Coordinates of C-alpha atoms in Angstrom, one line a residue:
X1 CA -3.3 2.0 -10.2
X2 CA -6.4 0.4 -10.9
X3 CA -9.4 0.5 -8.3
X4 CA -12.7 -1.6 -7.8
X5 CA -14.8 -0.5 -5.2
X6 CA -13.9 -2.9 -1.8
X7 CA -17.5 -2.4 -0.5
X8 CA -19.4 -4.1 -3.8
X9 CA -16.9 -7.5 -3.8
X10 CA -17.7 -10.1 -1.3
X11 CA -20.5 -11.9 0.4
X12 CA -19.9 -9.0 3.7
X13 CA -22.6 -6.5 3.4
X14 CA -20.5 -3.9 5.6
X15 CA -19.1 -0.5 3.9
X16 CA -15.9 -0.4 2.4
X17 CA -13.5 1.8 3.1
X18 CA -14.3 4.6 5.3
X19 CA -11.8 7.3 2.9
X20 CA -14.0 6.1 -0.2
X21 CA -16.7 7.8 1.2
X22 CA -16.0 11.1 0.8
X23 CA -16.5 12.3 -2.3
X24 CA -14.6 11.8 -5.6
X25 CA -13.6 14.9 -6.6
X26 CA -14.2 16.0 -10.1
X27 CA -13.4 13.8 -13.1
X28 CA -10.7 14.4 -14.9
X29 CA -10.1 13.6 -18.6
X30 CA -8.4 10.1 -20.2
X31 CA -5.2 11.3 -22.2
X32 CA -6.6 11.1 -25.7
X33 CA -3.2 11.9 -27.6
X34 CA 0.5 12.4 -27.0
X35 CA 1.8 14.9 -25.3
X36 CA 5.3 16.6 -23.9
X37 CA 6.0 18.0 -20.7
X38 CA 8.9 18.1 -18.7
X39 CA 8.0 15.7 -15.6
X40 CA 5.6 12.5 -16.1
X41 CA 4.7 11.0 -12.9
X42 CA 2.8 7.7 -13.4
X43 CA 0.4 6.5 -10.3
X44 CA -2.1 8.9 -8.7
X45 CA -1.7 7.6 -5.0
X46 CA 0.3 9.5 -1.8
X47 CA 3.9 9.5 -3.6
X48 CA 2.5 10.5 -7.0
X49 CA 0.7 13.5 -6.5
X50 CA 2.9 15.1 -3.9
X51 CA 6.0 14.6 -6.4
X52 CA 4.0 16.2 -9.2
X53 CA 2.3 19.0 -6.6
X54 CA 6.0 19.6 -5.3
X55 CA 7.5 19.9 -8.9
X56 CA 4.6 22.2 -10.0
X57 CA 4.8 24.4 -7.1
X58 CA 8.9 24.8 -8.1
X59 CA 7.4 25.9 -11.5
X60 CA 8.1 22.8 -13.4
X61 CA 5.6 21.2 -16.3
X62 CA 4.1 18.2 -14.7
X63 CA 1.7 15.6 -16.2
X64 CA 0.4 12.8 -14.0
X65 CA -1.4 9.6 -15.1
X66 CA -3.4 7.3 -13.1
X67 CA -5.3 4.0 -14.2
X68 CA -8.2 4.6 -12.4
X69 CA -9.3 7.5 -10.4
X70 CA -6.5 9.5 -8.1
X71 CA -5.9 8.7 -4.6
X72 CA -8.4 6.1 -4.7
X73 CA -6.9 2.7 -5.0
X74 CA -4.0 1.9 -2.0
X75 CA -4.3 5.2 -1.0
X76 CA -8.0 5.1 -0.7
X77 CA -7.7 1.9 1.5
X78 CA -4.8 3.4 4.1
X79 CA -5.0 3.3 7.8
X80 CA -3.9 6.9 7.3
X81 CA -1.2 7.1 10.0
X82 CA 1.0 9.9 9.6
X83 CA 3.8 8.6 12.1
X84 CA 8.3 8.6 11.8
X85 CA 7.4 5.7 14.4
X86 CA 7.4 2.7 12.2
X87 CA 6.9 -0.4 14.5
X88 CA 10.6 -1.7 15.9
X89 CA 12.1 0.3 12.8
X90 CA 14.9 1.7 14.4
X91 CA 17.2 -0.3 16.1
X92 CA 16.8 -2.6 12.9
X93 CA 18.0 0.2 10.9
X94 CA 21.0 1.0 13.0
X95 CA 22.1 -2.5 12.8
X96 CA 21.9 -2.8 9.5
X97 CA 22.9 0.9 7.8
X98 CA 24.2 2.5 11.3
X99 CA 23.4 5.2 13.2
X100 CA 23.2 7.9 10.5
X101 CA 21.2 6.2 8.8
X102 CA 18.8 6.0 11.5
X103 CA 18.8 10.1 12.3
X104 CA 18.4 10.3 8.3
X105 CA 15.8 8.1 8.5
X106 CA 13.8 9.6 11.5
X107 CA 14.8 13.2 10.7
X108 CA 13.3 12.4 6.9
X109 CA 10.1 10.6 8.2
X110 CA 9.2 13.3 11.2
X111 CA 10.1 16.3 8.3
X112 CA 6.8 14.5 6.4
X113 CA 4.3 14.7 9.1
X114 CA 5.5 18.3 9.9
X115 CA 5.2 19.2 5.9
X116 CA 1.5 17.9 5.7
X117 CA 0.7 19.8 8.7
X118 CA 2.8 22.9 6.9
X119 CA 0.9 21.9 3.6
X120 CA -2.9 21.9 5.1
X121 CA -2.6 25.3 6.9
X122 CA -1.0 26.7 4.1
X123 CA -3.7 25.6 1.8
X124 CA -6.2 25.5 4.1
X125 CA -7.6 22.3 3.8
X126 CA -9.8 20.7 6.2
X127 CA -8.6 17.2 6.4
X128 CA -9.2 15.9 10.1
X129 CA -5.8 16.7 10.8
X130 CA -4.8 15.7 14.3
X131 CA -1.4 15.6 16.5
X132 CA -1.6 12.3 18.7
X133 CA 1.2 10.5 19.8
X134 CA 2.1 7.3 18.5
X135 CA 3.0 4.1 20.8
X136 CA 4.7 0.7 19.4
X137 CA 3.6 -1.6 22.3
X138 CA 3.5 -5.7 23.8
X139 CA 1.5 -7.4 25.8
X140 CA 4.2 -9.5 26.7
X141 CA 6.5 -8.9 29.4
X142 CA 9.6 -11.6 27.9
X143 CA 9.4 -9.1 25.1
X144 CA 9.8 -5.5 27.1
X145 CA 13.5 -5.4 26.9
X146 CA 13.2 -5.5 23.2
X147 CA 10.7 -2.4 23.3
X148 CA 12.9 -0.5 25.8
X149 CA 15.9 -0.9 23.4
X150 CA 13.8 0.5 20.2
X151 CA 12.6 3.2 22.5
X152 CA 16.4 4.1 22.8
X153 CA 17.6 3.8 19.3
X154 CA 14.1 6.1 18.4
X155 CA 15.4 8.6 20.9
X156 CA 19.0 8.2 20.0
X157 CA 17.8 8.9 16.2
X158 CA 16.3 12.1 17.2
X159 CA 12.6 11.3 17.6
X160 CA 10.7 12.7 20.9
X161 CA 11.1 9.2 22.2
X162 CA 10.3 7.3 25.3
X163 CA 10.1 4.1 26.9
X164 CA 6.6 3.4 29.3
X165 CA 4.8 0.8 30.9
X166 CA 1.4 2.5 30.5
X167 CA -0.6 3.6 27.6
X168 CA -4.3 5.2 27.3
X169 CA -5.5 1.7 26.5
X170 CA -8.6 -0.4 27.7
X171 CA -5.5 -3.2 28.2
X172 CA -2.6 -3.3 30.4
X173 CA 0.3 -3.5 28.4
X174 CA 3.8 -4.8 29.5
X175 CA 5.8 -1.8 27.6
X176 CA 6.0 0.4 25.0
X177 CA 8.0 3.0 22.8
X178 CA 5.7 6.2 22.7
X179 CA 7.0 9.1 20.3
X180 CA 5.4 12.9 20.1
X181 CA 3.9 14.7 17.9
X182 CA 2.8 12.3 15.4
X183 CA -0.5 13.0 13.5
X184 CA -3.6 11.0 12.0
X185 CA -5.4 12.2 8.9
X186 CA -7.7 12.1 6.1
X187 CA -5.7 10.9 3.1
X188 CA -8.3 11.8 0.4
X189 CA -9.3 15.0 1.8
X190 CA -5.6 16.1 1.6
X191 CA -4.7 14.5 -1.9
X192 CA -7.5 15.6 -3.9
X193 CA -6.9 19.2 -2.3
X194 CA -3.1 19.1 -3.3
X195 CA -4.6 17.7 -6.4
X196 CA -6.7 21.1 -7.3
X197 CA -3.6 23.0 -6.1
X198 CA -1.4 21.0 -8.8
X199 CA -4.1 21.8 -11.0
X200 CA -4.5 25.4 -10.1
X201 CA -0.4 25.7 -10.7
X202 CA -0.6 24.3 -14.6
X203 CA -0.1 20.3 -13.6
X204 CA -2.1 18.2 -16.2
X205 CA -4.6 15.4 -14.4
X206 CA -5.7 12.3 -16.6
X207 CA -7.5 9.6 -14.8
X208 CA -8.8 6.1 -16.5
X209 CA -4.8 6.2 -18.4
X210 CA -2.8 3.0 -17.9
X211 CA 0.8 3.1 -18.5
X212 CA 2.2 0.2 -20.2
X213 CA 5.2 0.9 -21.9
X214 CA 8.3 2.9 -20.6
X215 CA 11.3 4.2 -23.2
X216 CA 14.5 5.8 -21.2
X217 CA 16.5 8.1 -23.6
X218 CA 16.5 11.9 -23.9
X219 CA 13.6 12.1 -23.9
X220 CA 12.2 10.1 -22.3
X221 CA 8.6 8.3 -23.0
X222 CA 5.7 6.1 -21.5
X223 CA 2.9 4.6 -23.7
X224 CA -0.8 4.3 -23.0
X225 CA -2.8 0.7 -23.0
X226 CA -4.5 3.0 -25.9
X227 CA -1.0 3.6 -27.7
X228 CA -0.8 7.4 -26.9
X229 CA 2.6 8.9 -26.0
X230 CA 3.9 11.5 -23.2
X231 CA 7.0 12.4 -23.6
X232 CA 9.2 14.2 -21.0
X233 CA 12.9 14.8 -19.8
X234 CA 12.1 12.8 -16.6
X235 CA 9.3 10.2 -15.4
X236 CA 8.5 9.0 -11.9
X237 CA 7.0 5.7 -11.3
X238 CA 4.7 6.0 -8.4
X239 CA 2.7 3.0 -8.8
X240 CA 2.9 0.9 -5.4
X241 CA 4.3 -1.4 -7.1
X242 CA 6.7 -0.7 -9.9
X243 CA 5.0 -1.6 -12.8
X244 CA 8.2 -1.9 -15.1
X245 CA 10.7 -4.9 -14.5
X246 CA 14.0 -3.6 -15.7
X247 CA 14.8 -3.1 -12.2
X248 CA 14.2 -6.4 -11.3
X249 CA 12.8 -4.9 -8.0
X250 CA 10.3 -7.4 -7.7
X251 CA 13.3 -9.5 -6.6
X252 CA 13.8 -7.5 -3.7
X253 CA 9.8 -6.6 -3.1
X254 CA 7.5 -9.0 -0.7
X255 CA 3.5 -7.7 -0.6
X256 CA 1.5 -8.4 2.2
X257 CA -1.9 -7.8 2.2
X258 CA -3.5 -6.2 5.6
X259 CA -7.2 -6.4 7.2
X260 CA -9.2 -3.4 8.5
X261 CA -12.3 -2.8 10.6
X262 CA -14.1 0.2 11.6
X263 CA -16.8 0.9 13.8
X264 CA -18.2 4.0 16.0
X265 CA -17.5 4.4 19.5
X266 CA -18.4 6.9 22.6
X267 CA -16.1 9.0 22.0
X268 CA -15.2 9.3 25.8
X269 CA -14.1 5.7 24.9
X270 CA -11.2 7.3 22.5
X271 CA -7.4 6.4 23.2
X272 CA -5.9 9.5 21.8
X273 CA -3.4 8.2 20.0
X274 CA -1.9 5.8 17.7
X275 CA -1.2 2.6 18.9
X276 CA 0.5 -0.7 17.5
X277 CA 1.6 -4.0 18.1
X278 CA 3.7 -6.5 16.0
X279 CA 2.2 -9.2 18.1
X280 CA -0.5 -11.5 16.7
X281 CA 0.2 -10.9 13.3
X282 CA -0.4 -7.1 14.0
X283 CA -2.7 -4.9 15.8
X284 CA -3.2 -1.5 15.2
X285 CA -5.7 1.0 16.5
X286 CA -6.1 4.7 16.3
X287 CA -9.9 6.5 15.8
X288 CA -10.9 9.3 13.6
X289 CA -13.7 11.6 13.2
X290 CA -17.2 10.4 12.5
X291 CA -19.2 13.1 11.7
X292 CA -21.4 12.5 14.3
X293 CA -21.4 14.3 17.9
X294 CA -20.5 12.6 20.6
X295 CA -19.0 9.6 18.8
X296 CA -15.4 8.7 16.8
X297 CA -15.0 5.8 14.7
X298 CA -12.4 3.2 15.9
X299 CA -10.3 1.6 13.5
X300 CA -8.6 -1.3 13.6
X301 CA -5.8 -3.5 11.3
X302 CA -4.2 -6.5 11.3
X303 CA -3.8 -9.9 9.9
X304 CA -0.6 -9.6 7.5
X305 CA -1.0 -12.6 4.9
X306 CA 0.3 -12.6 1.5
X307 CA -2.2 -12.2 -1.6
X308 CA -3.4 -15.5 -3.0
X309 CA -2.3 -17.7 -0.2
X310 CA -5.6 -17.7 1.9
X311 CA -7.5 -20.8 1.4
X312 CA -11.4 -20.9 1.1
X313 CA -13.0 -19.1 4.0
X314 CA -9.7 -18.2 5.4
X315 CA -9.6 -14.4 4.6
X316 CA -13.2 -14.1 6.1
X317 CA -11.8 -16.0 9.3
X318 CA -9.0 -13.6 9.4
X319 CA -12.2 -10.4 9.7
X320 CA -13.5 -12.6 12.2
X321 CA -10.4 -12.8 14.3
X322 CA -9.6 -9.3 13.9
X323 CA -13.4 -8.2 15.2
X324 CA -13.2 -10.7 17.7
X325 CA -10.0 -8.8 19.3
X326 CA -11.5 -5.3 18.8
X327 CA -14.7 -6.4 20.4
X328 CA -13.0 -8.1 23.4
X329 CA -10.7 -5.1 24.5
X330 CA -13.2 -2.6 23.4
X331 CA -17.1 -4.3 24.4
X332 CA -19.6 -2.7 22.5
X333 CA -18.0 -1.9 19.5
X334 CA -20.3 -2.6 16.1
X335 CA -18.3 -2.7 13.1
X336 CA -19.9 -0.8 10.2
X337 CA -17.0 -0.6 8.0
X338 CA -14.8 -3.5 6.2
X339 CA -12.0 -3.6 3.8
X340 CA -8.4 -4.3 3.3
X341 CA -4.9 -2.6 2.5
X342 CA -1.8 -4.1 0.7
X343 CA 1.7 -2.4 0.3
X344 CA 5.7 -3.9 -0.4
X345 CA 8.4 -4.6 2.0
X346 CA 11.8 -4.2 1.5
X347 CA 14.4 -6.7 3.1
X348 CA 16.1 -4.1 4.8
X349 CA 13.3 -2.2 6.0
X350 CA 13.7 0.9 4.0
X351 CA 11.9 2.5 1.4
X352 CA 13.3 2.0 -2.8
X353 CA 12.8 6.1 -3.5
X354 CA 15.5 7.5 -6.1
X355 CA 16.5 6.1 -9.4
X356 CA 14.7 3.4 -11.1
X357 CA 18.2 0.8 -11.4
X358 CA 21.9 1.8 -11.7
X359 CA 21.3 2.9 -15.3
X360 CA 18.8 5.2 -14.7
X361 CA 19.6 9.0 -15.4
X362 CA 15.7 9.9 -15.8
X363 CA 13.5 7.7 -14.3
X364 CA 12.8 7.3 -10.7
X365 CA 10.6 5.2 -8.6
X366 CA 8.6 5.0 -5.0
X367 CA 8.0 2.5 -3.0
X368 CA 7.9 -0.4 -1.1
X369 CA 7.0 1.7 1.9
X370 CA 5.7 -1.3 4.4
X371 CA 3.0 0.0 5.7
X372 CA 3.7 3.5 6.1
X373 CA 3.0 4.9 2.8
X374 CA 1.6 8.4 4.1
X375 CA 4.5 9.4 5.7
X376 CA 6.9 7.4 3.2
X377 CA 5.2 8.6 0.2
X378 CA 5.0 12.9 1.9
X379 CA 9.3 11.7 2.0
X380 CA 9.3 10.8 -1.2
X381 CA 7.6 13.0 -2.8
X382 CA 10.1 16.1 -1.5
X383 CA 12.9 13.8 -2.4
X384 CA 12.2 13.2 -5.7
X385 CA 11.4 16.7 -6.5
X386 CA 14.7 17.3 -5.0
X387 CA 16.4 14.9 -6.9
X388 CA 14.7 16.2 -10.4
X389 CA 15.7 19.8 -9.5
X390 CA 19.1 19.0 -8.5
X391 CA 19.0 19.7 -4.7
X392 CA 19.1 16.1 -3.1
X393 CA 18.3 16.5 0.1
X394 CA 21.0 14.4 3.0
X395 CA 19.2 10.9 2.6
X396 CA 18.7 10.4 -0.8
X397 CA 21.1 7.7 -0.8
X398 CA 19.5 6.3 2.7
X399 CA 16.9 5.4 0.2
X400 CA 18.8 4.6 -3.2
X401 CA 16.8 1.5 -4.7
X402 CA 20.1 0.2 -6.0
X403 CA 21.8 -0.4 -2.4
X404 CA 22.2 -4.1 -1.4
X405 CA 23.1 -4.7 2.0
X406 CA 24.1 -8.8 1.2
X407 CA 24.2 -9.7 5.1
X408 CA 20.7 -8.1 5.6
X409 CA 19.1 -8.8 1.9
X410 CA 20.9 -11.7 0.3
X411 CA 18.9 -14.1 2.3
X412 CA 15.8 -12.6 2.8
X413 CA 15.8 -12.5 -0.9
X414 CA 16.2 -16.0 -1.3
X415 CA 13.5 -16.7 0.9
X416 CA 10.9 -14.5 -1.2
X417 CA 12.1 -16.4 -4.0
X418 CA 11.7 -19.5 -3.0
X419 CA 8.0 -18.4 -2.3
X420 CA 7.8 -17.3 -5.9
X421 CA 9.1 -20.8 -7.2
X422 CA 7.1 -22.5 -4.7
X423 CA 4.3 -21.1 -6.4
X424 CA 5.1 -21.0 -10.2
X425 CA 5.5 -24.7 -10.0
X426 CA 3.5 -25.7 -7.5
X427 CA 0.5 -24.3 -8.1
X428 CA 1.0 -26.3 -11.6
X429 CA 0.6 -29.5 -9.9
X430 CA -3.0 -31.3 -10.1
X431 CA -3.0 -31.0 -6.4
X432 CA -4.0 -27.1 -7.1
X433 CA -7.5 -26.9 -8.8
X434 CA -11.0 -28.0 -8.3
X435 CA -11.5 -31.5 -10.1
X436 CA -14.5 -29.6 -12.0
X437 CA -16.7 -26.6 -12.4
X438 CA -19.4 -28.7 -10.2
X439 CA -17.0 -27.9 -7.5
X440 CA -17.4 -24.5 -7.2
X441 CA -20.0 -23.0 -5.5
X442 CA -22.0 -19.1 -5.9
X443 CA -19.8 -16.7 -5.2
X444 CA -16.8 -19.0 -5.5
X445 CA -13.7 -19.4 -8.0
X446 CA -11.1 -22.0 -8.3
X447 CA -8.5 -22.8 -11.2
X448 CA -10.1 -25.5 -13.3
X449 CA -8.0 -27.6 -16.6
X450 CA -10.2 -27.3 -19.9
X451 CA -8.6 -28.9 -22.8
X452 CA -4.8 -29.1 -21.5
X453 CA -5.5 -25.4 -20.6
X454 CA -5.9 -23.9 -17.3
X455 CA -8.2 -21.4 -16.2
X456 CA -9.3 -19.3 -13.8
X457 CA -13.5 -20.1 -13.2
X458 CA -16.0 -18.3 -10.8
X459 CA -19.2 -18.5 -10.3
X460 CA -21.6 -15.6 -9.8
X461 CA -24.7 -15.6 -7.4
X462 CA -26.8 -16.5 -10.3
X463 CA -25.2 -19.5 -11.0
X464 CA -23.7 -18.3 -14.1
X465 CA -19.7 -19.1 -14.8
X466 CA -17.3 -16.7 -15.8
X467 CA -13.8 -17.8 -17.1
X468 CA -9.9 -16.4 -17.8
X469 CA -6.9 -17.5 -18.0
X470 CA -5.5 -18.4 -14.3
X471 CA -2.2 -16.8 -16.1
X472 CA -1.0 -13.9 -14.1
X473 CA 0.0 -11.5 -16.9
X474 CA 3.0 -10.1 -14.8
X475 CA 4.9 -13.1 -15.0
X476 CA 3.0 -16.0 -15.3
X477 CA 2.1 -16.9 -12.4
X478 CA -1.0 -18.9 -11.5
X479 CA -4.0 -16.6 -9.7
X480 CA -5.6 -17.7 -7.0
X481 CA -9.2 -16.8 -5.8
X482 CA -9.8 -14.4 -2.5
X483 CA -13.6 -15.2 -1.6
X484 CA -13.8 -12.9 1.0
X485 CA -13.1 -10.1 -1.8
X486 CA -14.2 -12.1 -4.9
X487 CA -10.5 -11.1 -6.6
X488 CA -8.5 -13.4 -8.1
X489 CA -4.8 -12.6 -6.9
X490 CA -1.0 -13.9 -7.8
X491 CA 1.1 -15.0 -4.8
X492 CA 3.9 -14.0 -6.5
X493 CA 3.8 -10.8 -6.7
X494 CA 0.6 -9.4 -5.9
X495 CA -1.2 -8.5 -8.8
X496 CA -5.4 -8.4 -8.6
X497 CA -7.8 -8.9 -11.0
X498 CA -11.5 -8.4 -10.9
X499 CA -13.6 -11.9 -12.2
X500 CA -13.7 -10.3 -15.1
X501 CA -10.0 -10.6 -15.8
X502 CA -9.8 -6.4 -15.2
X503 CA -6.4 -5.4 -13.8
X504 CA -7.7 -4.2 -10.1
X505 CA -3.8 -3.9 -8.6
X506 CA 0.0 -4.3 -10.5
X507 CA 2.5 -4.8 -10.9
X508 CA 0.3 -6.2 -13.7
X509 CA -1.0 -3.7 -16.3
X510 CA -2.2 -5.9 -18.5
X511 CA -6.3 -7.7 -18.0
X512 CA -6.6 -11.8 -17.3
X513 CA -7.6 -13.4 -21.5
X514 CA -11.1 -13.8 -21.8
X515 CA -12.0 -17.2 -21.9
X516 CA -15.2 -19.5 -23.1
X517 CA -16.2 -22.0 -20.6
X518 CA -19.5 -24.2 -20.7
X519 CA -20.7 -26.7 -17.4
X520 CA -20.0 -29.6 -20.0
X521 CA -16.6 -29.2 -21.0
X522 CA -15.2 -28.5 -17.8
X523 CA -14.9 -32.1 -16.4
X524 CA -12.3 -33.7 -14.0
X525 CA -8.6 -32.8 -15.0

C-alpha cells in the first residue's frame, strides 16, 4: 500500500496521525531484480507482516513487498484497538452462520489479542501495551434490549461477557455489552519490531515495490510496476484491499472511510477502557499514552462515509462534528491531532482470509476486516501461516472468501452495486463537474471537460492548476475530490490518489495520466 503523509494534505494545520509519529524504522531496499523464495506476501500492513513473521519463525523463506513504507499506510492511521468485541458482531453472526460460527469467531478474535500480548513479552517490545476492557454501548434506552441480547450471544460465544447499565464514562449511558480482557496498543511499535524479528529470522523486506501483476501456476509469480519478478510456491495478498480482480471481491467489498481526533487530557480524566457506539454514525473513544506525565491522549473516531461521496466542505464539517461531541462530553479537551482511517466490509460481517477464489491452490488473501484490522489481521496472519503449512486451524472455513450466504449477501450485494452504477454513470452526466477551471478555488479540485475529455483539475495555494485524468485506473470510475484531505478518491471502490495522479490507496496500483491543462482551454463544458 501506498502512503502520503495525512498531516501535509489539507487546509487543517493539526498533526496527523498520532502512530506516524514515532519513528520509521530503518529503510529497507526497493527489489531491484527477480527473485525466488518460497512465500511472497504482498502489503506491509497488520495482516502482511505477521503472515510473513509467522512463516519465518516456522523456518519458511519469506519475501514481503510493500508500495510504500511498512506499517505505515492503513496501519499507520488505525485506532489501534485490539478487541474480539466487534460492535453488535455477534448475535449477527449467529443468525447468519450459527452458533459455531460465533465461538469460532470469538475464540479466533480473543486467541489474537492474547498472541500479541504472548508476541511483545516474548520479544520484548515496548509497545504501550495495555489490558482494558472493551464496552459496545447506547445512549438510548428503546435500543437496550438490543445491547442486552448481543451481550448474551458474546457470552454464549465464549467471550468474558456482560450486560451493564453503567460504564466509566463522563455520560450516562442506557446499556451496554462490556467484555474482559481486551487490550489497546501501539501498532507501529509492535509491527516494525516483528518486522526486525522477520528480518533477524532470514525474511527479505523491500519497501517503495508495487505489485502489479499476479501469475498462479507452480510457481507462482507477481511483477513489479518496474517489471522485476518474485517467484514463489505461494503468495499472500495482504493489501487492504485486494489489488487483483480475478476474485471479483470487489463485488462483495464496501469501503468506508472513518474520522479521527486526538487530543491530551488529565489523565485522572481517563475512562480505562475501550468504548463504542454504533449510534451517530459511530463513536468510539479509548486514550493512550502521551509521553507526558500526568496526561493521556484521548482519541476519538467516527463519521463512517464512503470515499468520494462528501461534497465541498463536507468532510471538514464531519471533523467539526466529531470535536464538537468529544468536546461536549469531555470539556476541555484541545485536539492536537487529525487524520482519518478507511477499511472494507463484508456483507456478512466476517472477514475474506483463506484462498484468493475457488480456483486458488496458492494464492491467499486478507481482508475486509471492518474496522478491526488489528485483531483481524493478528487472526489472519496465524491462519494463513496455518493454511501454507498445512495445519488449518478450526475456522479457516468461518472465514473462506469463497462462502456466499445468498439470504445475508445476495442483497446487500445488490445494493453496493447499485452504488457502483450509480456512480459510473452518473458521475458522467454534466450535472457532475464545475462548468470551468474559474470555478475552482486554492486548495480546491473538481472534474472539469477539456476537448470531449474529462479531467480531474486542482488548484494549488499558489494559484497554479494541476490536471489528470478523472479516470479511476481500477475500473474506470470517475474520482472525486476530498478537500478536507486534498485527495482525489473513486466512490466505487475506494482508490486514492495524490493531485499528482500518485496511487495513495488501491485497489488501484496504477497512477491518475498526466494531463496538460491551461486557464484558456478549460471553458464551460
Amino acid at each position: 500500500m501506498s502512503y502520503e503523509p495525512e498531516s501535509s494534505s489539507g487546509p487543517v494545520p493539526a498533526h496527523g496521525s498520532l502512530w506516524m509519529e514515532y519513528a520509521p524504522g530503518p529503510a529497507r531496499p526497493a527489489l531491484e531484480g527477480s527473485v525466488e523464495t518460497e512465500v511472497v506476501v504482498v502489503g506491509g500492513g497488520v495482516a502482511g507482516l505477521c503472515t510473513a513473521w509467522e512463516l519465518a519463525r516456522a523456518g519458511h523463506p519469506v519475501v514481503l513487498l510493500e508500495a510504500d513504507r511498512i506499517a505505515s499506510s492503513v496501519t499507520g492511521h488505525t485506532t489501534a484497538k485490539l478487541s474480539a468485541l466487534h460492535g453488535l458482531a455477534y448475535a449477527d453472526i449467529r443468525a447468519v452462520h450459527g452458533a459455531r460460527a460465533a465461538r469460532l469467531y470469538a475464540h479466533s478474535q480473543q486467541l489474537a489479542v492474547e498472541h500479541v500480548a504472548e508476541v511483545s513479552e516474548e520479544l520484548g517490545i515496548d509497545c504501550d501495551l495495555e489490558r482494558v476492557p472493551a464496552y459496545t454501548y447506547t445512549e438510548d434506552p428503546q435500543q437496550a434490549e438490543k445491547f442486552r441480547e448481543e451481550a448474551e450471544a458474546a457470552r454464549e460465544a465464549g467471550l468474558a461477557a456482560s450486560y451493564v447499565t453503567e460504564v466509566p464514562l463522563p455520560f450516562p449511558v442506557a446499556g451496554a455489552v462490556r467484555v474482559e480482557d481486551q487490550a489497546q496498543f501501539h501498532p507501529r511499535k509492535y509491527l516494525l519490531a516483528l518486522a526486525a524479528d522477520l528480518e533477524r529470522l532470514g525474511g527479505r523486506i523491500y519497501e517503495r515495490t508495487r505489485v502489479t501483476g499476479l501469475s498462479e501456476g507452480r510457481p507462482c509469480e507477481v511483477t513489479t510496476e518496474r517489471g522485476y519478478a518474485a517467484v514463489a510456491r505461494d503468495v499472500v495478498v495482504a493489501t487492504h484491499y485486494p489489488v487483483f480482480d480475478r476474485a471479483l471481491l470487489f463485488t462483495r467489498l464496501e469501503p468506508k472511510r472513518e474520522l479521527v481526533v486526538a487530543g491530551p487530557v488529565p489523565a485522572e480524566r481517563d475512562p480505562g477502557g475501550a468504548f463504542l457506539t454504533p449510534e451517530g454514525g459511530t463513536r468510539s473513544v479509548r486514550t493512550a499514552p502521551s509521553g507526558e506525565e500526568g496526561r493521556r491522549m484521548l482519541i476519538v473516531t467516527g463519521e463512517k462515509f464512503l470515499p468520494g461521496t462528501a461534497g465541498e466542505g463536507e468532510v471538514g464539517e464531519r471533523y467539526a462534528r466529531l470535536e464538537g461531541w468529544a468536546a461536549e462530553r469531555f470539556p476541555g479537551v484541545r485536539f492536537t491531532h487529525r487524520w482519518a482511517t478507511q477499511d472494507n466490509y463484508t456483507p456478512d460481517r466476517v472477514p475474506y482470509v483463506g484462498r484468493l477464489h475457488a480456483g486458488s491452490r496458492h494464492v491467499y488473501v486478507a481482508t475486509g476486516f471492518a474496522g478491526w484490522g488489528m485483531s483481524g489481521g493478528v487472526m489472519a496472519g496465524e491462519l494463513l501461516a496455518g493454511r501454507i503449512r498445512g495445519r488449518e486451524p478450526a475456522w479457516t472455513s468461518l472465514y473462506d472468501p469463497v462462502r456466499l450466504h445468498p439470504l445475508r449477501e445476495v442483497p446487500a450485494v445488490l445494493k453496493l452495486q447499485a452504488h457502483v452504477t450509480r456512480h459510473f454513470v452518473g458521475d458522467r452526466m454534466p450535472g457532475a463537474y464545475a462548468d470551468s477551471t474559474a470555478d475552482i478555488g486554492p486548495g480546491q479540485g473538481a472534474v472539469v471537460r477539456v476537448g470531449g475529455r474529462r479531467l480531474a483539475v486542482h488548484r494549488d495555494a499558489s494559484g497554479a492548476l494541476h490536471a489528470v485524468s478523472a479516470r479511476c485506473t481500477h475500473l474506470g470510475c470517475v474520482v472525486h475530490f476530498n478537500d478536507e484531505e486534498c485527495r482525489w478518491e473513486c466512490p466505487c471502490h475506494g482508490s486514492r490518489f495524490a493531485v499528482d495522479g500518485k496511487v495513495v490507496q488501491g485497489p488501484a496500483v496504477h497512477p491518475l495520466e498526466q494531463a496538460e491543462i491551461t486557464e484558456e482551454e478549460a471553458g464551460p463544458s
